[in-house]
Coordinates of C-alpha atoms in Angstrom, one line a residue:
M1 CA -26.8 54.4 -42.9
A2 CA -27.1 51.8 -45.7
E3 CA -24.0 49.7 -46.3
K4 CA -22.3 50.0 -49.7
N5 CA -22.7 47.0 -52.0
P6 CA -19.3 45.3 -52.3
D7 CA -20.0 44.2 -55.9
S8 CA -20.7 47.8 -57.0
Q9 CA -17.5 49.0 -55.3
K10 CA -15.5 46.3 -57.2
V11 CA -17.2 47.4 -60.5
R12 CA -16.3 51.0 -59.8
S13 CA -12.7 50.2 -58.9
F14 CA -12.4 48.1 -62.1
R15 CA -13.7 50.9 -64.2
I16 CA -11.2 53.4 -62.7
F17 CA -8.4 50.8 -63.3
L18 CA -9.4 50.5 -67.0
I19 CA -9.4 54.3 -67.4
F20 CA -6.0 54.7 -65.8
F21 CA -4.7 51.7 -67.9
A22 CA -6.0 53.2 -71.1
V23 CA -4.3 56.6 -70.3
F24 CA -1.1 54.7 -69.4
M25 CA -1.1 52.8 -72.7
V26 CA -1.7 56.0 -74.8
L27 CA 1.2 57.7 -73.0
F28 CA 3.4 54.6 -73.3
T29 CA 2.7 54.4 -77.0
I30 CA 3.6 58.0 -77.6
F31 CA 6.8 57.7 -75.5
F32 CA 7.8 54.4 -77.1
S33 CA 7.2 55.8 -80.6
K34 CA 9.2 58.9 -79.9
L35 CA 12.0 56.7 -78.5
I36 CA 12.1 54.6 -81.6
F37 CA 12.2 57.8 -83.8
D38 CA 15.0 59.4 -81.8
L39 CA 17.0 56.2 -82.0
F40 CA 16.6 55.5 -85.7
K41 CA 16.0 58.8 -87.5
N42 CA 19.6 59.0 -88.5
L43 CA 20.1 55.3 -89.2
T44 CA 17.9 54.9 -92.2
Y45 CA 20.4 53.5 -94.7
Q46 CA 19.0 50.8 -96.9
P47 CA 21.2 48.7 -99.2
Q48 CA 20.9 49.2 -102.9
N49 CA 18.7 46.8 -104.7
D50 CA 18.1 46.1 -108.4
A51 CA 14.9 48.3 -108.8
K52 CA 14.3 49.7 -112.2
C53 CA 11.1 51.6 -111.3
L54 CA 10.3 54.2 -108.7
Y55 CA 6.8 53.5 -107.3
I56 CA 4.9 56.5 -105.9
R57 CA 1.5 56.1 -104.4
L58 CA -0.3 59.5 -103.9
S59 CA -3.2 59.7 -101.5
G60 CA -4.5 62.3 -99.0
N61 CA -2.6 65.3 -97.7
Y62 CA 1.2 65.5 -97.7
R63 CA 2.7 67.9 -95.2
E64 CA 5.4 70.4 -95.9
I65 CA 7.1 70.3 -92.4
P66 CA 9.1 67.1 -91.7
G67 CA 7.5 65.5 -88.7
F68 CA 6.9 62.2 -87.0
F69 CA 3.7 60.3 -86.3
P70 CA 3.4 56.8 -84.9
I71 CA 1.4 55.6 -87.9
D72 CA 4.4 56.4 -90.1
F73 CA 6.1 53.2 -89.1
L74 CA 3.2 51.1 -90.4
S75 CA 3.1 52.9 -93.8
Q76 CA 5.1 52.7 -97.0
Y77 CA 3.6 55.9 -98.3
N78 CA 2.2 58.6 -96.0
D79 CA 5.3 59.3 -94.0
L80 CA 6.5 61.4 -97.0
T81 CA 6.6 65.1 -97.2
I82 CA 6.1 67.0 -100.5
E83 CA 9.8 67.6 -100.8
D84 CA 10.5 63.9 -100.3
I85 CA 8.4 63.1 -103.3
V86 CA 10.0 65.8 -105.5
Q87 CA 13.5 64.9 -104.4
S88 CA 12.9 61.2 -105.1
I89 CA 11.8 62.0 -108.6
K90 CA 14.8 64.3 -109.1
K91 CA 17.2 61.6 -107.9
A92 CA 15.6 59.1 -110.2
R93 CA 15.9 61.4 -113.1
N94 CA 19.7 61.3 -112.8
D95 CA 19.9 57.6 -111.8
D96 CA 20.9 55.3 -114.7
Q97 CA 19.4 52.3 -112.9
I98 CA 15.9 53.8 -112.7
D99 CA 14.2 54.0 -116.1
A100 CA 10.5 54.5 -115.1
I101 CA 8.1 55.9 -112.5
F102 CA 4.8 54.3 -111.7
L103 CA 2.2 56.5 -110.1
E104 CA -0.8 55.1 -108.3
I105 CA -3.0 58.2 -107.9
H106 CA -5.9 58.4 -105.4
S107 CA -7.6 61.6 -104.1
I108 CA -5.0 64.3 -103.3
D109 CA -5.9 66.9 -100.7
N110 CA -2.9 69.2 -101.3
G111 CA -3.4 72.3 -103.4
W112 CA -2.7 72.9 -107.1
S113 CA 0.7 74.4 -106.5
T114 CA 1.9 71.3 -104.7
V115 CA 0.5 69.1 -107.5
S116 CA 2.1 71.3 -110.1
D117 CA 5.6 71.0 -108.4
I118 CA 5.3 67.2 -108.5
R119 CA 4.1 67.3 -112.1
S120 CA 6.9 69.6 -113.3
E121 CA 9.5 67.3 -111.8
L122 CA 7.8 64.3 -113.5
D123 CA 7.9 66.2 -116.8
R124 CA 11.7 66.8 -116.4
F125 CA 12.1 63.1 -115.6
R126 CA 10.4 62.3 -119.0
Q127 CA 12.6 64.8 -120.8
N128 CA 15.5 62.6 -119.8
G129 CA 14.1 59.9 -122.0
K130 CA 12.4 58.0 -119.2
K131 CA 8.9 56.8 -118.9
V132 CA 6.1 57.7 -116.5
Y133 CA 3.0 55.5 -116.0
A134 CA -0.1 56.5 -114.0
Y135 CA -2.9 54.3 -112.7
I136 CA -6.1 55.8 -111.4
Y137 CA -9.2 54.3 -109.9
S138 CA -11.1 57.5 -110.2
A139 CA -9.9 61.1 -110.5
S140 CA -11.2 64.6 -110.3
D141 CA -9.6 67.5 -112.2
K142 CA -6.6 67.9 -109.9
E143 CA -5.7 64.3 -110.0
Y144 CA -6.2 64.1 -113.8
Y145 CA -4.0 67.2 -114.2
L146 CA -1.2 65.3 -112.5
A147 CA -1.8 62.0 -114.4
S148 CA -1.9 63.8 -117.7
V149 CA 1.9 64.2 -117.6
A150 CA 2.3 60.4 -117.9
D151 CA 3.2 58.5 -121.1
S152 CA 0.4 56.2 -120.4
I153 CA -2.7 56.6 -118.2
F154 CA -4.4 53.4 -117.0
L155 CA -7.9 53.6 -115.5
S156 CA -9.8 50.9 -113.6
P157 CA -12.6 49.4 -115.7
T158 CA -15.0 50.4 -113.0
G159 CA -13.4 53.8 -112.4
S160 CA -14.6 57.3 -113.4
L161 CA -13.2 60.6 -114.4
F162 CA -14.9 63.4 -112.4
I163 CA -13.4 66.0 -114.7
D164 CA -15.8 68.8 -115.5
G165 CA -14.0 72.1 -114.9
L166 CA -13.3 73.9 -111.7
S167 CA -15.4 75.4 -109.0
A168 CA -15.0 76.9 -105.5
S169 CA -17.7 77.3 -102.9
V170 CA -17.7 79.5 -99.8
L171 CA -19.8 78.7 -96.7
F172 CA -21.5 81.8 -95.2
L173 CA -22.7 81.8 -91.6
S174 CA -24.5 85.1 -91.3
G175 CA -28.0 83.4 -91.3
L176 CA -27.0 81.3 -88.3
S177 CA -25.5 84.3 -86.6
N178 CA -28.7 86.2 -87.1
K179 CA -30.9 83.4 -85.7
L180 CA -28.7 83.2 -82.7
G181 CA -28.7 87.0 -82.2
I182 CA -25.0 87.4 -82.8
K183 CA -23.7 90.5 -84.6
W184 CA -20.2 91.1 -85.9
E185 CA -18.6 94.5 -85.8
V186 CA -16.0 94.6 -88.6
F187 CA -13.2 97.0 -89.4
S188 CA -11.6 96.1 -92.8
K189 CA -9.1 98.0 -94.9
G190 CA -9.2 97.0 -98.5
D191 CA -12.4 96.4 -100.5
Y192 CA -11.1 92.9 -101.4
K193 CA -10.2 92.0 -97.8
S194 CA -13.2 89.8 -97.3
A195 CA -12.2 87.3 -94.6
P196 CA -15.0 88.4 -92.2
N197 CA -17.7 88.3 -94.9
I198 CA -18.4 84.7 -94.1
L199 CA -19.8 85.9 -90.8
T200 CA -21.6 89.0 -92.0
D201 CA -22.9 88.3 -95.5
S202 CA -24.9 85.6 -97.2
C203 CA -23.1 85.6 -100.5
L204 CA -19.9 86.8 -102.2
S205 CA -19.4 90.5 -102.4
E206 CA -18.8 92.1 -105.8
Y207 CA -15.0 92.3 -105.0
S208 CA -14.8 88.8 -103.6
R209 CA -16.5 87.3 -106.6
E210 CA -14.2 89.2 -108.9
D211 CA -11.1 87.9 -107.0
L212 CA -12.4 84.3 -106.9
E213 CA -13.4 84.3 -110.6
K214 CA -9.9 85.6 -111.5
M215 CA -8.2 83.0 -109.5
L216 CA -10.4 80.2 -110.8
L217 CA -9.9 81.3 -114.4
S218 CA -6.1 81.5 -114.0
T219 CA -6.0 78.0 -112.5
Y220 CA -8.3 76.7 -115.2
S221 CA -6.3 78.2 -118.1
L222 CA -3.1 76.7 -116.8
Y223 CA -4.8 73.3 -116.3
V224 CA -6.2 73.2 -119.8
E225 CA -3.0 74.4 -121.4
E226 CA -0.8 71.8 -119.8
V227 CA -3.2 68.9 -120.3
E228 CA -3.5 69.7 -124.0
K229 CA 0.3 70.0 -124.3
S230 CA 0.7 66.5 -122.7
R231 CA -2.3 64.8 -124.3
E232 CA -1.8 65.7 -127.9
D233 CA -4.1 63.0 -129.4
L234 CA -7.4 64.2 -127.8
P235 CA -10.1 64.1 -130.4
F236 CA -11.5 67.5 -129.3
S237 CA -10.3 70.5 -127.4
F238 CA -9.9 69.7 -123.7
T239 CA -12.3 72.6 -122.9
L240 CA -15.0 70.9 -124.9
L241 CA -14.3 67.6 -123.2
L242 CA -14.6 69.3 -119.8
D243 CA -18.0 70.8 -120.9
S244 CA -19.2 67.2 -121.6
G245 CA -17.9 65.8 -118.3
P246 CA -17.9 64.2 -115.8
Y247 CA -17.3 60.7 -117.2
L248 CA -18.8 58.2 -114.9
S249 CA -18.3 55.5 -117.5
A250 CA -14.7 54.4 -117.8
Q251 CA -15.4 53.1 -121.4
K252 CA -16.5 56.6 -122.4
A253 CA -13.3 58.2 -121.0
F254 CA -11.3 55.6 -122.9
S255 CA -13.2 56.2 -126.2
L256 CA -12.4 59.9 -126.0
R257 CA -8.7 59.0 -125.4
L258 CA -8.6 60.7 -122.0
V259 CA -6.9 57.5 -120.8
D260 CA -4.9 54.9 -122.7
A261 CA -6.2 51.6 -121.4
L262 CA -8.8 50.1 -119.0
E263 CA -7.1 47.5 -116.9
P264 CA -7.6 46.1 -113.4
Y265 CA -4.8 47.2 -111.1
E266 CA -3.7 43.6 -110.4
K267 CA -3.0 43.0 -114.0
I268 CA -1.0 46.2 -114.4
Y269 CA 0.9 45.3 -111.2
S270 CA 1.7 41.9 -112.6
N271 CA 2.6 43.1 -116.2
F272 CA 5.0 45.7 -114.9
N273 CA 6.5 43.2 -112.4
L274 CA 6.2 45.9 -109.8
A275 CA 6.7 43.5 -106.9
D276 CA 10.3 42.7 -107.9
S277 CA 11.3 45.7 -110.0
S278 CA 10.1 48.8 -108.0
I279 CA 11.2 50.7 -105.0
Y280 CA 9.3 53.2 -102.8
P281 CA 10.5 56.8 -102.3
R282 CA 11.3 56.5 -98.6
K283 CA 13.6 53.5 -99.1
Y284 CA 15.0 55.0 -102.3
L285 CA 15.9 58.3 -100.6
S286 CA 17.4 56.5 -97.6
Q287 CA 20.0 54.7 -99.8
D288 CA 22.3 57.7 -99.7
I289 CA 24.4 56.8 -96.7
N290 CA 26.5 60.0 -97.1
A291 CA 23.5 62.3 -96.7
F292 CA 23.9 62.8 -93.0
A293 CA 27.6 63.4 -93.2
R294 CA 27.4 66.2 -95.8
E295 CA 28.1 69.8 -95.0
K296 CA 24.9 71.7 -94.6
P297 CA 25.5 75.4 -95.5
I298 CA 21.9 76.1 -96.4
C299 CA 19.0 76.2 -93.9
V300 CA 15.4 75.6 -95.0
V301 CA 12.8 77.0 -92.6
F302 CA 9.2 75.8 -93.0
I303 CA 6.5 78.3 -92.1
E304 CA 3.2 76.4 -92.4
G305 CA -0.3 77.2 -91.2
E306 CA -1.5 80.3 -89.3
I307 CA 1.1 82.8 -88.1
S308 CA 0.5 83.6 -84.5
Y309 CA 2.3 83.7 -81.1
E310 CA -0.1 81.3 -79.5
N311 CA -1.1 78.1 -81.2
E312 CA -2.3 76.4 -78.1
G313 CA -6.1 76.4 -78.8
F314 CA -7.7 73.0 -79.6
L315 CA -8.9 74.5 -82.9
S316 CA -5.4 75.6 -84.0
Y317 CA -5.3 75.8 -87.8
E318 CA -3.5 72.9 -89.3
D319 CA 0.1 72.8 -88.1
G320 CA 0.4 76.5 -87.2
Q321 CA 3.7 77.2 -85.5
D322 CA 4.7 79.6 -82.8
A323 CA 6.1 82.8 -84.5
R324 CA 8.5 83.4 -81.6
S325 CA 10.3 80.2 -82.1
I326 CA 10.5 80.6 -85.9
A327 CA 11.8 84.2 -85.6
Q328 CA 14.3 83.2 -83.0
F329 CA 15.7 80.4 -85.1
I330 CA 15.9 82.7 -88.2
M331 CA 18.0 85.2 -86.2
E332 CA 20.2 82.4 -84.9
A333 CA 20.7 81.1 -88.4
A334 CA 21.6 84.6 -89.5
D335 CA 24.4 84.7 -86.9
D336 CA 25.6 81.1 -87.5
P337 CA 28.8 81.2 -89.6
E338 CA 28.3 77.6 -90.9
I339 CA 25.0 78.6 -92.5
K340 CA 25.7 80.5 -95.8
S341 CA 22.1 81.1 -97.0
I342 CA 18.5 80.7 -95.7
V343 CA 15.5 79.5 -97.6
L344 CA 12.0 80.1 -96.2
R345 CA 9.3 77.7 -97.4
I346 CA 6.0 79.6 -96.8
N347 CA 2.6 77.8 -97.0
S348 CA 0.5 80.1 -94.9
P349 CA -2.7 82.2 -95.2
G350 CA -1.3 84.7 -92.7
G351 CA -2.3 85.5 -89.1
D352 CA -2.1 88.4 -86.7
L353 CA -0.1 91.5 -87.4
D354 CA 2.2 91.3 -84.4
A355 CA 3.4 87.8 -85.2
S356 CA 3.7 88.5 -88.9
Y357 CA 5.7 91.7 -88.2
A358 CA 8.0 89.8 -85.8
L359 CA 8.7 87.1 -88.5
G360 CA 9.2 89.7 -91.2
K361 CA 11.7 91.7 -89.1
A362 CA 13.6 88.5 -88.3
V363 CA 13.8 87.8 -92.0
E364 CA 15.0 91.4 -92.6
Y365 CA 17.7 91.0 -89.9
A366 CA 18.8 87.7 -91.6
S367 CA 18.9 89.3 -95.1
Q368 CA 21.4 91.9 -93.8
N369 CA 23.8 89.1 -92.9
K370 CA 23.3 86.5 -95.7
P371 CA 21.0 85.7 -98.6
V372 CA 17.4 84.9 -97.8
V373 CA 15.2 83.3 -100.5
V374 CA 11.5 82.6 -100.1
S375 CA 9.7 79.6 -101.8
M376 CA 5.9 80.0 -101.8
G377 CA 3.7 76.9 -101.5
D378 CA 0.0 76.6 -102.2
V379 CA -0.7 79.9 -100.4
A380 CA 1.5 82.6 -99.1
A381 CA -0.9 85.5 -98.7
S382 CA -1.6 88.3 -96.3
G383 CA 0.6 87.7 -93.2
G384 CA 2.4 85.1 -95.3
Y385 CA 3.3 87.7 -97.9
F386 CA 4.1 90.2 -95.1
T387 CA 6.8 87.8 -94.0
A388 CA 8.1 87.0 -97.5
M389 CA 8.6 90.6 -98.7
Y390 CA 11.6 91.2 -96.4
S391 CA 13.6 88.5 -98.2
D392 CA 16.2 89.1 -101.0
Y393 CA 14.3 86.9 -103.5
I394 CA 10.8 85.4 -103.8
V395 CA 10.0 82.2 -105.8
A396 CA 6.4 81.3 -106.3
S397 CA 4.6 78.5 -108.1
K398 CA 2.4 79.6 -111.0
F399 CA -0.5 78.2 -108.9
T400 CA 0.5 79.9 -105.7
V401 CA -2.1 82.2 -104.2
T402 CA -0.5 85.3 -102.8
G403 CA -1.0 89.0 -102.2
S404 CA -4.1 89.8 -100.1
I405 CA -2.4 92.9 -98.8
G406 CA -5.0 94.2 -96.4
V407 CA -6.1 94.2 -92.8
F408 CA -9.3 93.5 -90.8
M409 CA -10.4 93.4 -87.2
I410 CA -13.6 91.8 -86.0
K411 CA -15.5 91.8 -82.7
P412 CA -18.7 89.9 -81.8
D413 CA -21.7 91.5 -80.1
L414 CA -23.5 88.9 -78.1
S415 CA -26.1 91.2 -76.6
G416 CA -28.8 89.8 -78.9
L417 CA -27.9 86.2 -78.0
L418 CA -28.2 87.1 -74.3
L419 CA -31.6 88.6 -74.8
K420 CA -32.9 85.5 -76.7
T421 CA -31.6 83.1 -74.1
G422 CA -32.6 85.1 -71.0
L423 CA -29.0 85.4 -69.9
S424 CA -27.7 88.7 -68.5
V425 CA -24.4 90.3 -67.7
D426 CA -23.7 93.1 -65.2
T427 CA -20.4 94.9 -65.4
V428 CA -18.6 97.2 -62.9
K429 CA -15.9 99.5 -64.3
T430 CA -13.8 102.5 -63.4
N431 CA -13.7 104.3 -66.7
V432 CA -15.9 104.8 -69.7
C433 CA -14.1 102.2 -71.9
S434 CA -12.8 99.9 -69.2
D435 CA -14.7 97.0 -70.8
F436 CA -13.5 97.9 -74.3
M437 CA -13.9 95.0 -76.7
S438 CA -16.4 93.3 -74.4
P439 CA -18.4 90.7 -76.4
Y440 CA -21.5 91.4 -74.3
R441 CA -22.3 94.8 -75.8
P442 CA -21.8 96.8 -79.0
L443 CA -19.0 99.3 -79.4
N444 CA -19.8 102.9 -78.8
Q445 CA -18.9 105.6 -81.4
H446 CA -15.6 106.5 -79.6
E447 CA -14.5 102.8 -79.5
A448 CA -15.4 102.2 -83.1
Q449 CA -13.4 105.2 -84.2
I450 CA -10.4 103.9 -82.2
L451 CA -10.5 100.5 -84.0
E452 CA -11.1 102.3 -87.4
N453 CA -7.9 104.3 -86.9
Y454 CA -5.9 101.3 -85.7
A455 CA -6.9 99.3 -88.7
S456 CA -5.9 102.3 -91.0
E457 CA -2.5 102.5 -89.4
A458 CA -1.9 98.8 -89.7
Y459 CA -2.9 98.9 -93.4
L460 CA -0.6 101.9 -94.0
L461 CA 2.2 100.0 -92.4
F462 CA 1.6 96.9 -94.6
T463 CA 1.5 98.9 -97.9
S464 CA 4.4 101.1 -97.0
E465 CA 6.6 98.1 -96.1
V466 CA 5.6 96.4 -99.4
S467 CA 6.6 99.6 -101.3
K468 CA 9.9 99.9 -99.5
N469 CA 11.0 96.2 -99.6
R470 CA 9.8 95.4 -103.1
D471 CA 10.9 98.8 -104.5
L472 CA 7.5 99.6 -105.9
D473 CA 5.8 103.0 -106.2
S474 CA 3.4 103.6 -103.3
A475 CA 0.5 104.5 -105.7
F476 CA 1.1 101.3 -107.6
V477 CA 1.1 99.2 -104.4
E478 CA -2.2 100.8 -103.4
S479 CA -3.6 99.7 -106.8
I480 CA -2.6 96.1 -106.3
A481 CA -3.4 95.9 -102.6
G482 CA -6.8 96.4 -101.0
G483 CA -6.9 92.7 -100.1
R484 CA -6.6 91.6 -103.8
I485 CA -5.4 88.0 -104.3
W486 CA -3.0 87.1 -107.1
M487 CA -2.0 83.8 -108.6
G488 CA 1.8 83.3 -108.8
F489 CA 2.2 84.1 -112.5
D490 CA 0.2 87.3 -112.1
A491 CA 2.2 88.2 -108.9
F492 CA 5.4 87.9 -111.0
E493 CA 4.0 90.2 -113.7
I494 CA 3.3 93.0 -111.1
G495 CA 6.5 92.6 -109.1
L496 CA 5.2 90.9 -106.0
V497 CA 7.5 87.9 -106.6
D498 CA 10.7 87.6 -108.6
T499 CA 10.4 84.3 -110.5
I500 CA 8.3 81.2 -111.0
G501 CA 9.3 77.8 -109.6
G502 CA 9.4 75.5 -106.7
L503 CA 11.5 74.9 -103.6
D504 CA 14.2 73.2 -105.6
L505 CA 14.7 76.4 -107.6
A506 CA 14.7 78.5 -104.5
V507 CA 17.5 76.3 -103.0
K508 CA 19.5 76.6 -106.3
I509 CA 19.1 80.4 -106.2
A510 CA 20.2 80.4 -102.5
K511 CA 23.3 78.4 -103.5
E512 CA 24.2 80.9 -106.3
M513 CA 23.7 83.9 -104.0
A514 CA 25.9 82.3 -101.4
Q515 CA 28.5 81.5 -104.1
I516 CA 28.1 77.8 -103.5
P517 CA 28.7 75.8 -106.8
V518 CA 25.2 74.8 -108.0
E519 CA 26.4 71.3 -109.0
S520 CA 27.9 70.6 -105.5
G521 CA 26.3 67.8 -103.5
I522 CA 25.5 69.5 -100.2
G523 CA 23.0 68.9 -97.5
V524 CA 20.5 71.3 -96.0
R525 CA 19.6 71.9 -92.4
V526 CA 15.8 71.9 -91.7
F527 CA 13.7 73.8 -89.2
P528 CA 11.7 72.6 -87.4
E529 CA 13.7 69.4 -87.2
P530 CA 11.7 66.2 -87.5
S531 CA 10.3 65.3 -84.1
F532 CA 7.2 63.8 -82.5
N533 CA 4.6 66.5 -81.9
F534 CA 1.5 65.4 -80.1
K535 CA -0.2 68.8 -80.6
N536 CA 0.2 68.6 -84.3
L537 CA -1.1 65.0 -84.3
R538 CA -4.1 66.1 -82.3
N539 CA -4.8 69.1 -84.6
R540 CA -4.5 67.0 -87.7
T541 CA -6.9 64.5 -86.3
W542 CA -9.4 67.2 -85.3
M543 CA -9.2 69.1 -88.6
Y544 CA -9.5 65.9 -90.7
F545 CA -12.7 64.7 -88.9
T546 CA -14.1 68.2 -88.9
S547 CA -13.6 68.6 -92.6
K548 CA -15.2 65.3 -93.3
L549 CA -18.2 65.8 -91.0
F550 CA -18.7 69.5 -91.8
P551 CA -17.5 70.3 -95.3
G552 CA -16.7 74.0 -95.7
A553 CA -16.2 74.5 -92.0
Y554 CA -12.6 75.5 -92.6
E555 CA -13.8 79.0 -93.5
F556 CA -15.1 79.3 -89.9
L557 CA -12.3 77.6 -88.1
I558 CA -9.7 79.9 -89.8
L559 CA -11.3 82.8 -87.9
K560 CA -11.0 80.9 -84.6
K561 CA -8.8 83.6 -83.0
Q562 CA -10.2 85.2 -79.8
P563 CA -12.8 87.6 -81.2
S564 CA -11.9 90.1 -78.4
S565 CA -8.3 90.4 -79.6
I566 CA -7.3 93.9 -80.6
T567 CA -4.5 92.7 -82.9
P568 CA -5.3 93.4 -86.6
C569 CA -5.5 90.3 -88.6
L570 CA -3.6 89.6 -91.9
L571 CA -5.5 86.5 -93.0
F572 CA -6.3 85.2 -96.5
P573 CA -10.0 85.6 -97.1
Y574 CA -11.0 81.9 -97.3
E575 CA -9.7 78.4 -97.1
I576 CA -10.4 77.8 -100.8
D577 CA -10.4 74.3 -102.3
I578 CA -10.6 74.5 -106.1
R579 CA -12.2 71.4 -107.5

């Protein structure tokens, strides 16, 4: 037997050591970061300085749920939540020392509702006689919509305005499925409930196109109206300017008064003396040393991402939370005498029926004990709306996408794929339907009828609960259901929501309903509490790189649930990015 080479053994041992060392360093970094966070999360007081300007840099995606990620310690900006940004502007509005806000705007990945919340608070800041300045290197329609609220817009001399109206694209995968020999058996209730269509069709259905066009036009109308209101000196109507876009030439954008000046950022930074006169939102908010000592009679519960019981898969949608833990907390908050009112912040496309029902019934239980107010984010549709309708009061942004009252079930049939690849499956069973929902064969007529009936019962449950909880006639609910999607303002008109506004308004209403003086300076309890979550970090990393490498792949990933699941799905049709 040949002797082993001592040198190769040393190399192998060294490689194993490097692997273990790398794993150890990753675990140590996570542990040390969490330790720092736990030690200092309540010790964030910063002494007051002489800042006159609040400096807000907007870039990327801002989460709803307070959380902790190691990179936050190295960043002045991206450790913020949406509410942090809004609250910093609100605080500055009433701060005599702060007389201006400077926005440095890059690409923003959040939806129009989120951007609208920030813009509305900036507008209120201006109404107090204070100034807002915006600097952009380049901007698409959403970023320009935000910048347009400013008193002055500065554009980089080499920048561009990619403003040319709105569009939304949907990626269909039926061609790929057909080539692979995969068929999808779909049971959908509601002509507009089109989530599975990305797998079965090659283009938008008549109903899907109608819904998408309606949503696009509603967003566009609000966009044009508010920009024209803010930019009164435009030489032509903003619609005509959008028809002539995009403006790759900064000089052209300036000549049409879409921006107020072309200046390099360094010059603006120097002219405004931002180095010495500005303060960032994180430091500005942390100056309130009494914030942690305040009474917290209101609890804000964040429901973000897909609603399900099991968010353990590697492809979990965004920051989907476990519905059990949320429902349990809501019921505990309902029984807690120190909590006088509950606010739910919902930013969710929905999920499976069981989890949505459990959340909804937890909200119903809470509302029998104390006021429950819902604030809708970018999207609160399907299962997200199912959860919201049990509350006492619903607040939606005018850009919120909601409704989508419908149900679907989907099962793959891989028999064609097996045939193409030469694979085979042999099954032993005791009864006719023992392998019910098997992906290796199509459904028989009896099984298809079972699923059809199940989907019908789930849809009837959904619509009847909407009718009961929103006090709407059942025939009227049927006319606005069927999977139709509604923008916030339209949802208000038909009674699906109670008023238009953001999270701040929802908290104000919750205070009024709990008979807490609106002007009182109280704190709020937040769920989930800020903490390190490796799964969420992993999911964010995965979804970020997937979206960059495969644009449009969200529409597929949002249907990542086990295809053999027999739980009806209450999911918004698509992950739509209006550009």
